Amino acid sequence: MELLLTVLVLVPILWCIDGYPTGAHSDACGPMIPRHVGAYPQHTPSPYSVLTNSKMFYPGYPVTVTIAGPQYRGLLLQARSHESNDALGSWQLPPPDTKFLNCSNNPHGAMTHSNPNLKGVTTVYSWVPPDFHGPIYFMVTVVQERTVFWVHLSSIHVFRGSGPPPGPVAGPGRAGAGAGAGAGTGAGRAGALATGGQSGLAEQTSIVALVMSFLLFAILG
């Protein structure tokens, strides 16, 4: 009985000490603060930056996000607006050693780590914007080690773009341009060949006229 009581007491303690090695819990979606017993957020300047591949977003067109800085073991990453703490948009296929986290009733509303393996700038996250008109920003909590982490790190603001969205629509354009260029080149080559053929025919006509003039001169002479 004493052994059973000891196990029942130690298991929760050990779980709290280890933190969440397989990812953040949904309870952390709002505050974005790890619940590591005996550990507190760093107050020193963060060595991490949240980078995006664009300053604009278009609904349905992915924006890529990276965490620049030293390698890290854990994270909680969301897109937010200043209107609320709700997680916006949806994240695409998680990169290695990460997974989705259900935030704001959205199964793909946030990204977190799936294990304590090291991650770095080669870990790229892809976010799909919703039909939202206000500016958004990306907020992340980065865990370097269990007791060393920085919270509420923000990216620049990303604004909704105006006009037609870039990206996929450029694909057919490039193909069309290539086809047009190829057709133009082919037409140019065909034109050059036609010009060469007309020149040869003119030369042959001149020779025939010269021969006929010579024969006529011989007969009359």
N, CA and C of each residue as an Amber inpcrd file, in Angstrom:
protein
   663
   0.8310000  -1.2050000   0.0000000   0.0000000   0.0000000   0.0000000
   0.8630000   1.2510000   0.0000000   1.9340000   1.2500000   0.8320000
   2.8300000   2.4070000   0.8940000   3.5070000   2.6430000  -0.4620000
   3.9080000   1.5540000  -1.1480000   4.5420000   1.6630000  -2.4630000
   3.5710000   2.2680000  -3.4700000   2.3050000   1.8420000  -3.4300000
   1.2970000   2.3540000  -4.3380000   1.0780000   3.8470000  -4.1170000
   1.0190000   4.2650000  -2.8610000   0.8350000   5.6770000  -2.5410000
   2.0170000   6.4980000  -3.0300000   3.2250000   5.9430000  -2.8870000
   4.4370000   6.6420000  -3.3390000   4.3990000   6.8610000  -4.8440000
   4.0040000   5.8090000  -5.6050000   3.9230000   5.9010000  -7.0530000
   2.8870000   6.9410000  -7.4670000   1.7150000   6.9150000  -6.7910000
   0.6450000   7.8530000  -7.1290000   1.0510000   9.2940000  -6.8740000
   1.9120000   9.5130000  -5.9060000   2.3830000  10.8640000  -5.6040000
   3.4730000  11.2920000  -6.5720000   4.4040000  10.3970000  -6.9030000
   5.5630000  10.7490000  -7.7190000   5.2270000  10.9390000  -9.1840000
   4.2820000  10.1630000  -9.7170000   3.9940000  10.2550000 -11.1490000
   3.5650000  11.6540000 -11.5640000   2.5970000  12.2900000 -10.8800000
   2.2460000  13.6590000 -11.2850000   3.3940000  14.6370000 -11.1250000
   4.2010000  14.4520000 -10.0770000   5.3390000  15.3470000  -9.8520000
   6.3470000  15.2190000 -10.9760000   6.6690000  13.9960000 -11.3600000
   7.6330000  13.7830000 -12.4350000   7.0870000  14.3430000 -13.7470000
   5.7800000  14.1900000 -13.9680000   5.1800000  14.7200000 -15.2030000
   5.3250000  16.2310000 -15.2560000   5.0900000  16.8840000 -14.1150000
   5.2060000  18.3400000 -14.0720000   6.6500000  18.7760000 -14.2530000
   7.5780000  18.0270000 -13.6810000   8.9910000  18.3850000 -13.8090000
   9.4250000  18.2840000 -15.2610000   8.9890000  17.2610000 -15.9300000
   9.3820000  17.0760000 -17.3250000   8.6790000  18.0550000 -18.2590000
   7.6250000  18.7230000 -17.7550000   6.8950000  19.6440000 -18.6120000
   6.0370000  18.8650000 -19.5810000   5.9680000  19.3340000 -20.8320000
   5.1680000  18.6900000 -21.8670000   6.0920000  18.3400000 -23.0310000
   6.8440000  17.2340000 -22.9270000   7.8010000  16.8880000 -23.9860000
   7.1580000  16.5490000 -25.3140000   5.8590000  16.2300000 -25.3040000
   5.1930000  15.8780000 -26.5590000   4.2690000  16.9890000 -27.0400000
   4.4850000  18.2060000 -26.5660000   3.7140000  19.3310000 -27.0680000
   2.9240000  20.0550000 -26.0000000   2.5800000  21.3090000 -26.3170000
   1.7960000  22.1210000 -25.3960000   0.3810000  21.5650000 -25.2540000
  -0.2490000  21.8850000 -24.1320000  -1.6320000  21.4900000 -23.8890000
  -2.5510000  22.6050000 -24.3500000  -3.7940000  22.2550000 -24.6670000
  -4.7480000  23.2550000 -25.1420000  -4.9910000  24.3650000 -24.1280000
  -4.7530000  24.0790000 -22.8440000  -4.9200000  25.1090000 -21.8160000
  -3.9440000  26.2590000 -22.0090000  -2.8530000  26.0140000 -22.7460000
  -1.8420000  27.0530000 -22.9460000  -2.1490000  27.9410000 -24.1450000
  -3.2420000  27.6670000 -24.8810000  -3.5370000  28.4300000 -26.0890000
  -3.6690000  29.9190000 -25.8160000  -4.3350000  30.2870000 -24.7300000
  -4.5400000  31.6970000 -24.4150000  -3.2950000  32.3740000 -23.8620000
  -2.8010000  31.9420000 -22.7000000  -1.6320000  32.5930000 -22.0940000
  -0.3210000  32.3070000 -22.8030000  -0.2260000  31.1700000 -23.4850000
   0.9880000  30.7540000 -24.2000000   2.2020000  30.7020000 -23.2660000
   1.9790000  30.2170000 -22.0570000   3.0500000  30.0980000 -21.0700000
   3.1790000  28.6340000 -20.6720000   4.3620000  28.0150000 -20.8280000
   4.5540000  26.6160000 -20.4260000   4.3520000  26.4380000 -18.9220000
   3.8030000  25.3210000 -18.5620000   3.5900000  25.0250000 -17.1450000
   4.6890000  24.0900000 -16.6640000   5.9040000  24.6190000 -16.6310000
   7.0520000  23.8540000 -16.1500000   7.3020000  24.2450000 -14.7010000
   7.1410000  23.3040000 -13.7920000   7.3080000  23.5940000 -12.3740000
   8.7260000  24.0590000 -12.0980000   8.8490000  25.1790000 -11.3980000
  10.1670000  25.6950000 -11.0440000  10.8390000  26.4670000 -12.1560000
  10.1410000  26.6970000 -13.2690000  10.7190000  27.4250000 -14.4080000
   9.8490000  28.6330000 -14.7230000  10.5110000  29.7260000 -15.1010000
   9.8010000  30.9680000 -15.3850000  10.3180000  31.5680000 -16.6920000
   9.4790000  32.3480000 -17.3770000   9.9250000  32.9500000 -18.6360000
  11.1660000  33.8070000 -18.4500000  12.0120000  33.8130000 -19.4600000
  13.2100000  34.6370000 -19.4300000  12.8400000  36.1210000 -19.5600000
  13.5940000  36.9580000 -18.8640000  13.4000000  38.3990000 -18.9680000
  14.5330000  39.0600000 -19.7470000  15.4740000  38.2600000 -20.1850000
  16.5630000  38.7730000 -21.0220000  16.0660000  38.8770000 -22.4690000
  16.7250000  39.6950000 -23.3090000  16.3120000  39.7860000 -24.7210000
  16.3280000  38.4110000 -25.3810000  15.3080000  38.1510000 -26.1520000
  15.2010000  36.8470000 -26.8000000  16.1840000  36.7370000 -27.9620000
  16.8170000  35.5770000 -28.1190000  17.6870000  35.3620000 -29.2780000
  16.9070000  34.9180000 -30.5130000  15.5870000  34.8600000 -30.4020000
  14.7520000  34.3410000 -31.4880000  13.9580000  35.4630000 -32.1600000
  13.7090000  35.2810000 -33.4470000  12.8780000  36.1950000 -34.2180000
  11.8750000  35.3760000 -35.0260000  10.6780000  35.9350000 -35.1980000
   9.6370000  35.2780000 -35.9840000   9.6250000  35.9270000 -37.3680000
   9.9610000  35.1580000 -38.3850000  10.1000000  35.6830000 -39.7460000
   8.9890000  35.1470000 -40.6440000   8.5310000  36.0030000 -41.5610000
   7.5350000  35.5880000 -42.5580000   8.0970000  35.8330000 -43.9480000
   7.5430000  35.1430000 -44.9250000   8.0300000  35.3100000 -46.3020000
   7.2990000  36.4320000 -47.0330000   6.3740000  37.1110000 -46.3420000
   5.6110000  38.1700000 -46.9890000   5.0960000  39.1430000 -45.9400000
   4.8950000  40.4020000 -46.3680000   4.2790000  41.4110000 -45.5010000
   2.7890000  41.5340000 -45.7750000   2.2950000  40.7280000 -46.7010000
   0.8760000  40.7330000 -47.0450000   0.3570000  39.2970000 -47.0760000
  -0.9530000  39.1700000 -46.8880000  -1.5700000  37.8500000 -47.0000000
  -2.8210000  37.9570000 -47.8560000  -3.1660000  36.8330000 -48.4700000
  -4.3760000  36.7080000 -49.2760000  -5.1060000  35.4550000 -48.8000000
  -6.4060000  35.5410000 -48.5210000  -7.1320000  34.3680000 -48.0320000
  -6.9040000  33.1510000 -48.9250000  -6.5110000  32.0490000 -48.2910000
  -6.3120000  30.8020000 -49.0170000  -4.9270000  30.6010000 -49.5820000
  -4.0760000  31.6390000 -49.5540000  -2.7280000  31.5190000 -50.0990000
  -1.7260000  31.4270000 -48.9410000  -0.9410000  30.3400000 -48.8520000
  -0.0950000  30.1000000 -47.6810000   0.9640000  31.1890000 -47.4500000
   1.2270000  31.4240000 -46.1770000   2.3290000  32.2730000 -45.7130000
   3.2650000  31.3710000 -44.9140000   4.5600000  31.4340000 -45.1860000
   5.5090000  30.5950000 -44.4610000   6.1260000  31.3710000 -43.3080000
   6.3470000  30.6590000 -42.2050000   6.8660000  31.2510000 -40.9780000
   8.0470000  30.4160000 -40.5020000   9.1130000  31.0780000 -40.0900000
  10.2700000  30.3910000 -39.5170000  10.6640000  31.0720000 -38.2130000
  11.3000000  30.3030000 -37.3450000  11.8200000  30.8290000 -36.0820000
  13.3310000  30.9120000 -36.2320000  13.8410000  32.1260000 -36.3600000
  15.2770000  32.3300000 -36.5550000  15.9580000  32.4660000 -35.2010000
  17.1280000  31.8450000 -35.0800000  17.8840000  31.9070000 -33.8300000
  18.4930000  30.5610000 -33.5170000  18.9300000  30.3610000 -32.2690000
  19.5120000  29.0650000 -31.8830000  18.4830000  27.9460000 -32.0180000
  18.9650000  26.7300000 -32.0450000  18.0520000  25.5950000 -32.0950000
  17.1800000  25.5780000 -30.8420000  15.9840000  25.0400000 -30.9880000
  15.0350000  25.0080000 -29.8790000  14.3700000  23.6410000 -29.8240000
  13.7500000  23.3630000 -28.6850000  13.1380000  22.0510000 -28.4900000
  11.6110000  22.0970000 -28.5100000  11.0440000  23.2060000 -28.0860000
   9.5920000  23.2910000 -28.0230000   9.0900000  24.6420000 -28.4770000
   7.8150000  24.6790000 -28.8560000   7.2120000  25.9550000 -29.2640000
   5.7050000  25.8510000 -29.2000000   5.0710000  27.0250000 -29.1980000
   3.6380000  27.1620000 -29.4050000   3.4650000  28.3640000 -30.3170000
   2.9440000  28.1370000 -31.5050000   2.8940000  29.1520000 -32.5550000
   1.4540000  29.3610000 -33.0210000   1.0340000  30.6390000 -33.0450000
  -0.3130000  30.9830000 -33.4860000  -0.2720000  32.2360000 -34.3540000
  -1.3300000  32.4320000 -35.1410000  -1.5930000  33.7080000 -35.8120000
  -2.7040000  34.3980000 -35.0430000  -2.5220000  35.6920000 -34.7860000
  -3.5010000  36.4340000 -33.9980000  -3.7530000  37.8170000 -34.5860000
  -4.7860000  38.4680000 -34.0740000  -5.0290000  39.8700000 -34.3690000
  -5.1260000  40.6040000 -33.0300000  -5.1690000  41.9370000 -33.0950000
  -5.2920000  42.7130000 -31.8610000  -6.7250000  42.7550000 -31.3550000
  -7.6380000  42.1750000 -32.1030000  -9.0340000  42.1790000 -31.6970000
  -9.3280000  41.1620000 -30.6000000  -8.5660000  40.0590000 -30.5720000
  -8.7970000  39.0220000 -29.5690000  -7.5730000  38.1200000 -29.4840000
  -7.6430000  37.1620000 -28.5740000  -6.5700000  36.1770000 -28.4390000
  -6.8690000  34.9000000 -29.2070000  -7.9030000  34.9290000 -30.0410000
  -8.2570000  33.7340000 -30.8140000  -7.1750000  33.4170000 -31.8390000
  -6.9460000  32.1360000 -32.0360000  -6.0150000  31.6890000 -33.0780000
  -6.7090000  31.7930000 -34.4290000  -6.0670000  32.4320000 -35.3810000
  -6.6690000  32.6760000 -36.6970000  -6.0970000  31.7310000 -37.7480000
  -6.8920000  31.4370000 -38.7630000  -6.4170000  30.6440000 -39.8880000
  -6.1530000  29.1930000 -39.5240000  -5.5000000  28.5060000 -40.4400000
  -5.1880000  27.0850000 -40.2460000  -3.7610000  26.8170000 -40.7030000
  -3.0840000  25.9570000 -39.9760000  -1.7260000  25.5630000 -40.3380000
  -1.7710000  24.3350000 -41.2170000  -0.8480000  24.2600000 -42.1470000
  -0.7860000  23.1160000 -43.0490000   0.0470000  21.9960000 -42.4470000
   0.3490000  20.9890000 -43.2570000   1.0410000  19.7800000 -42.8020000
   2.2090000  20.1120000 -41.8850000   2.2140000  19.6150000 -40.6500000
   3.2870000  19.9600000 -39.7050000   4.6460000  19.4750000 -40.1950000
   5.6930000  20.2790000 -40.0270000   7.0420000  19.8120000 -40.3450000
   7.4780000  18.7490000 -39.3450000   8.6070000  18.0760000 -39.5900000
   9.0640000  17.0160000 -38.6740000   9.1780000  17.5060000 -37.2390000
   8.8340000  16.6380000 -36.3040000   8.9520000  16.8870000 -34.8610000
   7.9620000  17.9330000 -34.3500000   6.9020000  18.2090000 -35.1200000
   5.8640000  19.1400000 -34.6760000   4.4960000  18.5300000 -34.9550000
   3.4650000  19.2020000 -34.4560000   2.1030000  18.7120000 -34.6750000
   1.1210000  19.8620000 -34.4980000  -0.1400000  19.6230000 -34.9010000
  -1.1970000  20.6010000 -34.7050000  -1.5940000  20.6450000 -33.2300000
  -2.1440000  21.8050000 -32.8310000  -2.7520000  21.9410000 -31.5160000
  -4.1000000  22.6180000 -31.6960000  -5.1190000  22.0280000 -31.0980000
  -6.4670000  22.5770000 -31.1930000  -6.5730000  23.8230000 -30.3180000
  -6.6960000  24.9840000 -30.9700000  -6.8850000  26.2400000 -30.2590000
  -8.0680000  26.9710000 -30.8710000  -8.8530000  27.6310000 -30.0510000
 -10.0380000  28.3780000 -30.5090000 -10.9830000  27.4840000 -31.2960000
 -11.1360000  26.2320000 -30.8350000 -12.0130000  25.2510000 -31.4890000
 -11.6020000  24.9780000 -32.9260000 -10.3520000  25.1630000 -33.2220000
  -9.8160000  24.8990000 -34.5630000  -8.7440000  23.8160000 -34.4320000
  -8.9940000  22.6240000 -34.9510000  -8.0090000  21.5290000 -34.8150000
  -6.6370000  21.8870000 -35.3830000  -6.5820000  22.8090000 -36.3480000
  -5.3190000  23.2270000 -36.9520000  -4.9950000  24.6760000 -36.6000000
  -5.4680000  25.1270000 -35.4470000  -5.3330000  26.5310000 -35.0750000
  -3.9720000  26.9390000 -34.5690000  -3.1250000  25.9890000 -34.1950000
  -1.7960000  26.3210000 -33.6740000  -0.8360000  25.1820000 -33.9720000
   0.4590000  25.4880000 -33.8290000   1.5010000  24.4750000 -33.9940000
   2.2610000  24.3400000 -32.6850000   2.6430000  23.1110000 -32.3630000
   3.4750000  22.8640000 -31.1940000   4.4180000  21.7110000 -31.5070000
   5.3540000  21.4490000 -30.5950000   6.3200000  20.3730000 -30.8070000
   5.6680000  19.0240000 -30.5050000   6.1650000  17.9860000 -31.1420000
   5.6760000  16.6370000 -30.8700000   6.6900000  15.8190000 -30.0750000
   7.9050000  16.3430000 -29.9250000   8.9520000  15.6970000 -29.1440000
  10.0070000  16.7490000 -28.8200000  10.9580000  16.4490000 -27.9370000
  11.9770000  17.4430000 -27.5680000  13.1880000  17.4810000 -28.4990000
  13.0780000  16.8770000 -29.6690000  14.1980000  16.9440000 -30.6130000
  14.4800000  18.3940000 -31.0000000  15.7310000  18.6690000 -31.3500000
  16.1140000  20.0270000 -31.7210000  15.4960000  20.4230000 -33.0600000
  15.0670000  21.6650000 -33.1230000  14.5040000  22.2320000 -34.3440000
  15.2340000  23.5360000 -34.6350000  15.1720000  24.0090000 -35.8810000
  15.9080000  25.2230000 -36.2350000  15.2720000  25.9490000 -37.3940000
  16.0780000  26.7700000 -38.0760000  15.5600000  27.6000000 -39.1660000
  15.1200000  26.7580000 -40.3630000  15.5680000  25.5170000 -40.4270000
  15.1250000  24.6550000 -41.5240000  13.7130000  24.1150000 -41.2750000
  13.1880000  24.3380000 -40.0570000  11.8170000  23.9490000 -39.7510000
  10.9000000  25.0850000 -40.1830000  10.1340000  24.8470000 -41.2390000
   9.3070000  25.8980000 -41.8490000   7.8340000  25.5500000 -41.6350000
   7.0890000  26.5330000 -41.1410000   5.6640000  26.3630000 -40.8710000
   4.8480000  27.1010000 -41.9360000   3.7760000  26.4840000 -42.3860000
   2.9610000  27.0550000 -43.4570000   1.5500000  27.3260000 -42.9300000
   1.1320000  28.5920000 -43.0360000  -0.1470000  29.0450000 -42.4920000
  -1.0550000  29.5350000 -43.6050000  -2.3220000  29.1110000 -43.5730000
  -3.2920000  29.5180000 -44.5890000  -4.2320000  30.5530000 -43.9720000
  -4.2510000  31.7820000 -44.5120000  -5.0690000  32.8520000 -43.9320000
  -6.5610000  32.6210000 -44.1510000  -7.3730000  33.0930000 -43.2030000
  -8.8260000  33.0700000 -43.4020000  -9.2580000  34.3210000 -44.1650000
 -10.5460000  34.4590000 -44.3670000 -11.0970000  35.6660000 -44.9990000
 -11.2180000  36.7440000 -43.9190000 -10.0970000  37.3630000 -43.6240000
  -9.9940000  38.3230000 -42.5130000  -9.4350000  39.6270000 -43.0580000
  -9.9650000  40.7560000 -42.6090000  -9.5980000  42.0330000 -43.2100000
  -8.5740000  42.8230000 -42.4000000  -8.4750000  42.5580000 -41.1170000
  -7.5270000  43.3150000 -40.3070000  -6.1180000  42.7590000 -40.4070000
  -5.1180000  43.4930000 -39.9410000  -3.7500000  42.9690000 -39.9120000
  -3.6240000  41.8360000 -38.9010000  -2.7280000  40.9420000 -39.1680000
  -2.4670000  39.8340000 -38.2390000  -0.9730000  39.8280000 -37.9050000
  -0.6310000  39.0760000 -36.8920000   0.7760000  38.8620000 -36.5450000
   0.9110000  37.4550000 -35.9970000   2.1170000  36.9400000 -36.0020000
   2.3800000  35.5970000 -35.4850000   3.0270000  35.7160000 -34.1120000
   2.4820000  34.9720000 -33.1660000   3.0130000  34.9730000 -31.8030000
   3.5160000  33.5780000 -31.4610000   4.6560000  33.5210000 -30.8010000
   5.2610000  32.2250000 -30.4860000   5.8860000  32.2500000 -29.1010000
   5.8110000  31.1200000 -28.4540000   6.6010000  30.8420000 -27.2550000
   7.6330000  29.8020000 -27.6500000   8.9030000  30.0810000 -27.3660000
   9.9980000  29.1930000 -27.7780000  10.6910000  28.6410000 -26.5420000
  10.8050000  27.3210000 -26.5050000  11.4760000  26.6450000 -25.3870000
  12.8270000  26.1430000 -25.8800000  13.8890000  26.7640000 -25.3450000
  15.2430000  26.3290000 -25.7000000  15.6140000  25.0810000 -24.9160000
  15.3760000  25.1220000 -23.6380000  15.5010000  23.9780000 -22.7340000
  14.3180000  24.0360000 -21.7790000  14.1470000  23.0170000 -20.9600000
  12.9540000  22.9590000 -20.1130000  12.7990000  24.1980000 -19.2410000
  13.8950000  24.6950000 -18.6970000  13.8240000  25.8460000 -17.7940000
  14.2110000  27.1550000 -18.4830000  14.4600000  27.1050000 -19.7850000
  14.8620000  28.3180000 -20.5240000  13.8950000  28.5090000 -21.6810000
  13.0160000  29.5050000 -21.5510000  12.0490000  29.7660000 -22.6220000
  11.6430000  31.2340000 -22.6170000  11.2200000  31.6810000 -23.8070000
  10.7520000  33.0550000 -24.0030000   9.3100000  33.0020000 -24.4860000
   8.4820000  33.9000000 -23.9760000   7.0630000  33.8790000 -24.3120000
   6.6630000  35.1480000 -25.0650000   5.5610000  35.0340000 -25.8220000
   4.9230000  36.1870000 -26.4870000   5.8600000  36.9120000 -27.4500000
   6.6390000  36.1590000 -28.2130000   7.4810000  36.7680000 -29.2490000
   6.6200000  36.9920000 -30.4940000   6.6950000  38.1740000 -31.0680000
   5.8060000  38.5260000 -32.1720000   6.5650000  38.8050000 -33.4590000
   5.9010000  38.5380000 -34.5640000   6.4210000  38.8940000 -35.8830000
   5.9900000  40.3220000 -36.2150000   6.3740000  40.7880000 -37.3840000
   5.8390000  42.0430000 -37.8940000   4.3540000  41.8500000 -38.2100000
   3.6470000  42.9330000 -38.4070000   2.2610000  42.8240000 -38.8250000
   2.2000000  42.4630000 -40.3140000   1.2800000  41.6000000 -40.6340000
   1.0630000  41.1800000 -42.0130000  -0.3330000  41.6540000 -42.4060000
  -0.4050000  42.4410000 -43.4800000  -1.6560000  43.0610000 -43.8740000
  -2.2920000  42.3240000 -45.0470000  -3.6090000  42.3970000 -45.1090000
  -4.3160000  41.7780000 -46.2280000  -3.9830000  42.5350000 -47.5040000
  -3.6110000  41.8060000 -48.5340000  -3.2510000  42.4210000 -49.7980000
  -4.4750000  42.8250000 -50.5960000  -4.2720000  43.7710000 -51.4840000
  -5.3400000  44.2010000 -52.3790000  -5.0020000  43.7660000 -53.7980000
  -6.0240000  43.6380000 -54.6160000  -5.7880000  43.1940000 -55.9810000
  -5.6830000  41.6880000 -56.0560000  -5.3480000  41.1760000 -57.2400000
  -5.2520000  39.7180000 -57.4120000  -4.0890000  39.1510000 -56.6230000
  -4.2590000  37.9820000 -56.0330000  -3.1830000  37.3730000 -55.2510000
  -2.0480000  36.8620000 -56.1310000  -0.8180000  36.8820000 -55.6090000
   0.3080000  36.3390000 -56.3690000   0.3940000  34.8300000 -56.1900000
   1.4060000  34.2300000 -56.7540000   1.6650000  32.8180000 -56.5110000
   1.1570000  31.9120000 -57.6030000   0.1640000  31.0360000 -57.2570000
  -0.2580000  30.0190000 -58.2210000  -0.6930000  30.5700000 -59.5680000
  -1.2970000  31.7990000 -59.5960000  -1.7510000  32.3240000 -60.8750000
  -0.5880000  32.6190000 -61.8120000   0.6180000  32.7070000 -61.2400000
   1.7830000  32.9930000 -62.0810000   2.2520000  31.7530000 -62.8350000
   1.8450000  30.5660000 -62.3690000   2.3050000  29.3380000 -63.0160000
   1.8930000  29.2430000 -64.4730000   0.5670000  29.3050000 -64.7800000
   0.1440000  29.2560000 -66.1800000   0.7080000  30.4040000 -66.9930000
   0.8840000  31.5740000 -66.3380000   1.4530000  32.7090000 -67.0470000
   2.8510000  32.4130000 -67.5380000   3.6160000  31.7830000 -66.6460000
   4.9900000  31.4200000 -67.0390000   4.9620000  30.3990000 -68.1580000
   4.0520000  29.4330000 -68.0330000   3.9660000  28.4280000 -69.0980000
   3.5330000  29.0800000 -70.3950000   2.5410000  30.0100000 -70.2780000
   2.0700000  30.6890000 -71.4710000   3.1590000  31.5240000 -72.0970000
   3.9520000  32.2000000 -71.2370000   5.0380000  33.0110000 -71.7680000
   6.0520000  32.1410000 -72.4800000   6.3200000  30.9650000 -71.8430000
   7.2680000  30.0590000 -72.4800000   6.7490000  29.5620000 -73.8060000
   5.4380000  29.2180000 -73.8040000   4.8630000  28.7370000 -75.0530000
   4.8850000  29.8320000 -76.0980000   4.5650000  31.0700000 -75.6490000
   4.5640000  32.1880000 -76.5860000   5.9380000  32.4460000 -77.1410000
   6.9220000  32.3700000 -76.2210000   8.2920000  32.5960000 -76.6760000
   8.7100000  31.5180000 -77.6480000   8.3270000  30.2550000 -77.2980000
   8.6870000  29.1560000 -78.1950000   8.0090000  29.3080000 -79.5360000
   6.7030000  29.6970000 -79.4960000   5.9850000  29.8710000 -80.7620000
   6.5890000  30.9980000 -81.5620000   6.9560000  32.0940000 -80.8350000
   7.5580000  33.2250000 -81.5260000   8.8740000  32.8510000 -82.1550000
   9.6580000  32.0810000 -81.3930000  10.9520000  31.6480000 -81.9250000
  10.7620000  30.7410000 -83.1240000   9.7570000  29.8120000 -82.9840000
   9.4940000  28.9090000 -84.1020000   9.0320000  29.6740000 -85.3260000
   8.1460000  30.6840000 -85.1010000   7.6720000  31.4770000 -86.2290000
   8.8170000  32.2460000 -86.8620000   9.7220000  32.7480000 -85.9850000
  10.8740000  33.4780000 -86.5170000  11.7460000  32.5860000 -87.3730000
  11.9480000  31.3470000 -86.8720000  12.7730000  30.4080000 -87.6310000
  12.0840000  30.0590000 -88.9570000  10.7340000  29.8370000 -88.8870000
   9.9980000  29.5170000 -90.1180000  10.0860000  30.6790000 -91.0900000
   9.9770000  31.9230000 -90.5390000  10.0940000  33.0940000 -91.3940000
  11.4550000  33.1770000 -92.0420000  12.4890000  32.8660000 -91.2510000
  13.8510000  32.9070000 -91.7880000  14.0210000  31.8740000 -92.8910000
  13.4540000  30.6650000 -92.6460000  13.5570000  29.6300000 -93.6700000
  12.8090000  30.0450000 -94.9270000  11.6270000  30.6580000 -94.7560000
  10.8630000  31.1010000 -95.9400000  11.6280000  32.1660000 -96.7050000
  12.2500000  33.0760000 -95.9880000  13.0360000  34.1200000 -96.6420000
  14.1940000  33.5120000 -97.4120000  14.8350000  32.5150000 -96.8140000
  15.9440000  31.8450000 -97.4860000  15.4700000  31.1370000 -98.7470000
  14.2630000  30.5220000 -98.7190000  13.7270000  29.8160000 -99.8820000
  13.4210000  30.7740000-101.0120000  12.8340000  31.9400000-100.7080000
  12.5380000  32.9300000-101.7410000  13.8150000  33.4650000-102.3640000
  14.8390000  33.6280000-101.6140000  16.1070000  34.1230000-102.1310000
  16.7300000  33.1370000-103.1050000  16.6600000  31.8330000-102.7890000
  17.2120000  30.8120000-103.6690000  16.4490000  30.7360000-104.9810000
  15.0960000  30.8660000-104.9110000  14.2860000  30.8370000-106.1260000
  14.6110000  32.0220000-107.0270000  14.8490000  33.1910000-106.4490000
  15.2090000  34.3760000-107.2440000  16.5370000  34.1700000-107.9490000
  17.4870000  33.5160000-107.2290000  18.7930000  33.2540000-107.8430000
  18.6430000  32.3150000-109.0360000  17.8060000  31.2540000-108.8600000
  17.5930000  30.3030000-109.9570000  16.9370000  30.9900000-111.1600000
  15.9790000  31.8870000-110.9510000  15.3140000  32.6150000-112.0460000
  16.2940000  33.4910000-112.8060000  17.2030000  34.1330000-112.0750000
  18.1970000  34.9920000-112.7180000  19.1210000  34.1840000-113.6200000
  19.5220000  32.9980000-113.1840000  20.4190000  32.1360000-113.9720000
  19.7260000  31.6810000-115.2580000  18.4450000  31.2920000-115.1090000
  17.6990000  30.8340000-116.2870000  17.5590000  31.9610000-117.3010000
  17.2660000  33.1700000-116.8430000  17.1290000  34.3250000-117.7430000
  18.4410000  34.6220000-118.4540000  19.5470000  34.4770000-117.7470000
  20.8670000  34.7180000-118.3400000  21.1620000  33.7070000-119.4390000
  20.8390000  32.4200000-119.1790000  21.0780000  31.3650000-120.1710000
  20.2190000  31.5950000-121.4010000  18.9530000  31.9470000-121.1830000
  18.0640000  32.1840000-122.3220000  18.5630000  33.3670000-123.1670000
  19.0520000  34.4140000-122.5200000  19.5830000  35.5730000-123.2610000
  20.8080000  35.1760000-124.0790000  21.6600000  34.3330000-123.5230000
  22.8580000  33.8860000-124.2160000  22.4880000  33.0790000-125.4500000
  21.5150000  32.1550000-125.3000000  21.0980000  31.3370000-126.4510000
  20.4600000  32.2030000-127.5280000  19.6480000  33.1630000-127.1470000
  19.0120000  34.0230000-128.1100000  20.0420000  34.8570000-128.8990000
  21.0470000  35.3410000-128.1640000  22.1150000  36.1130000-128.7930000
  22.8960000  35.2410000-129.7960000  23.1050000  33.9320000-129.4620000
  23.8600000  33.0210000-130.3450000  23.0520000  32.7290000-131.5990000
  21.7400000  32.5810000-131.4590000  20.9020000  32.2500000-132.6230000
  20.8360000  33.4490000-133.5630000  20.6420000  34.6280000-133.0310000
  20.5270000  35.8210000-133.8680000  21.8810000  36.2700000-134.4450000
  22.8920000  35.9430000-133.7200000  24.2220000  36.3400000-134.2060000
  24.7130000  35.4590000-135.2900000
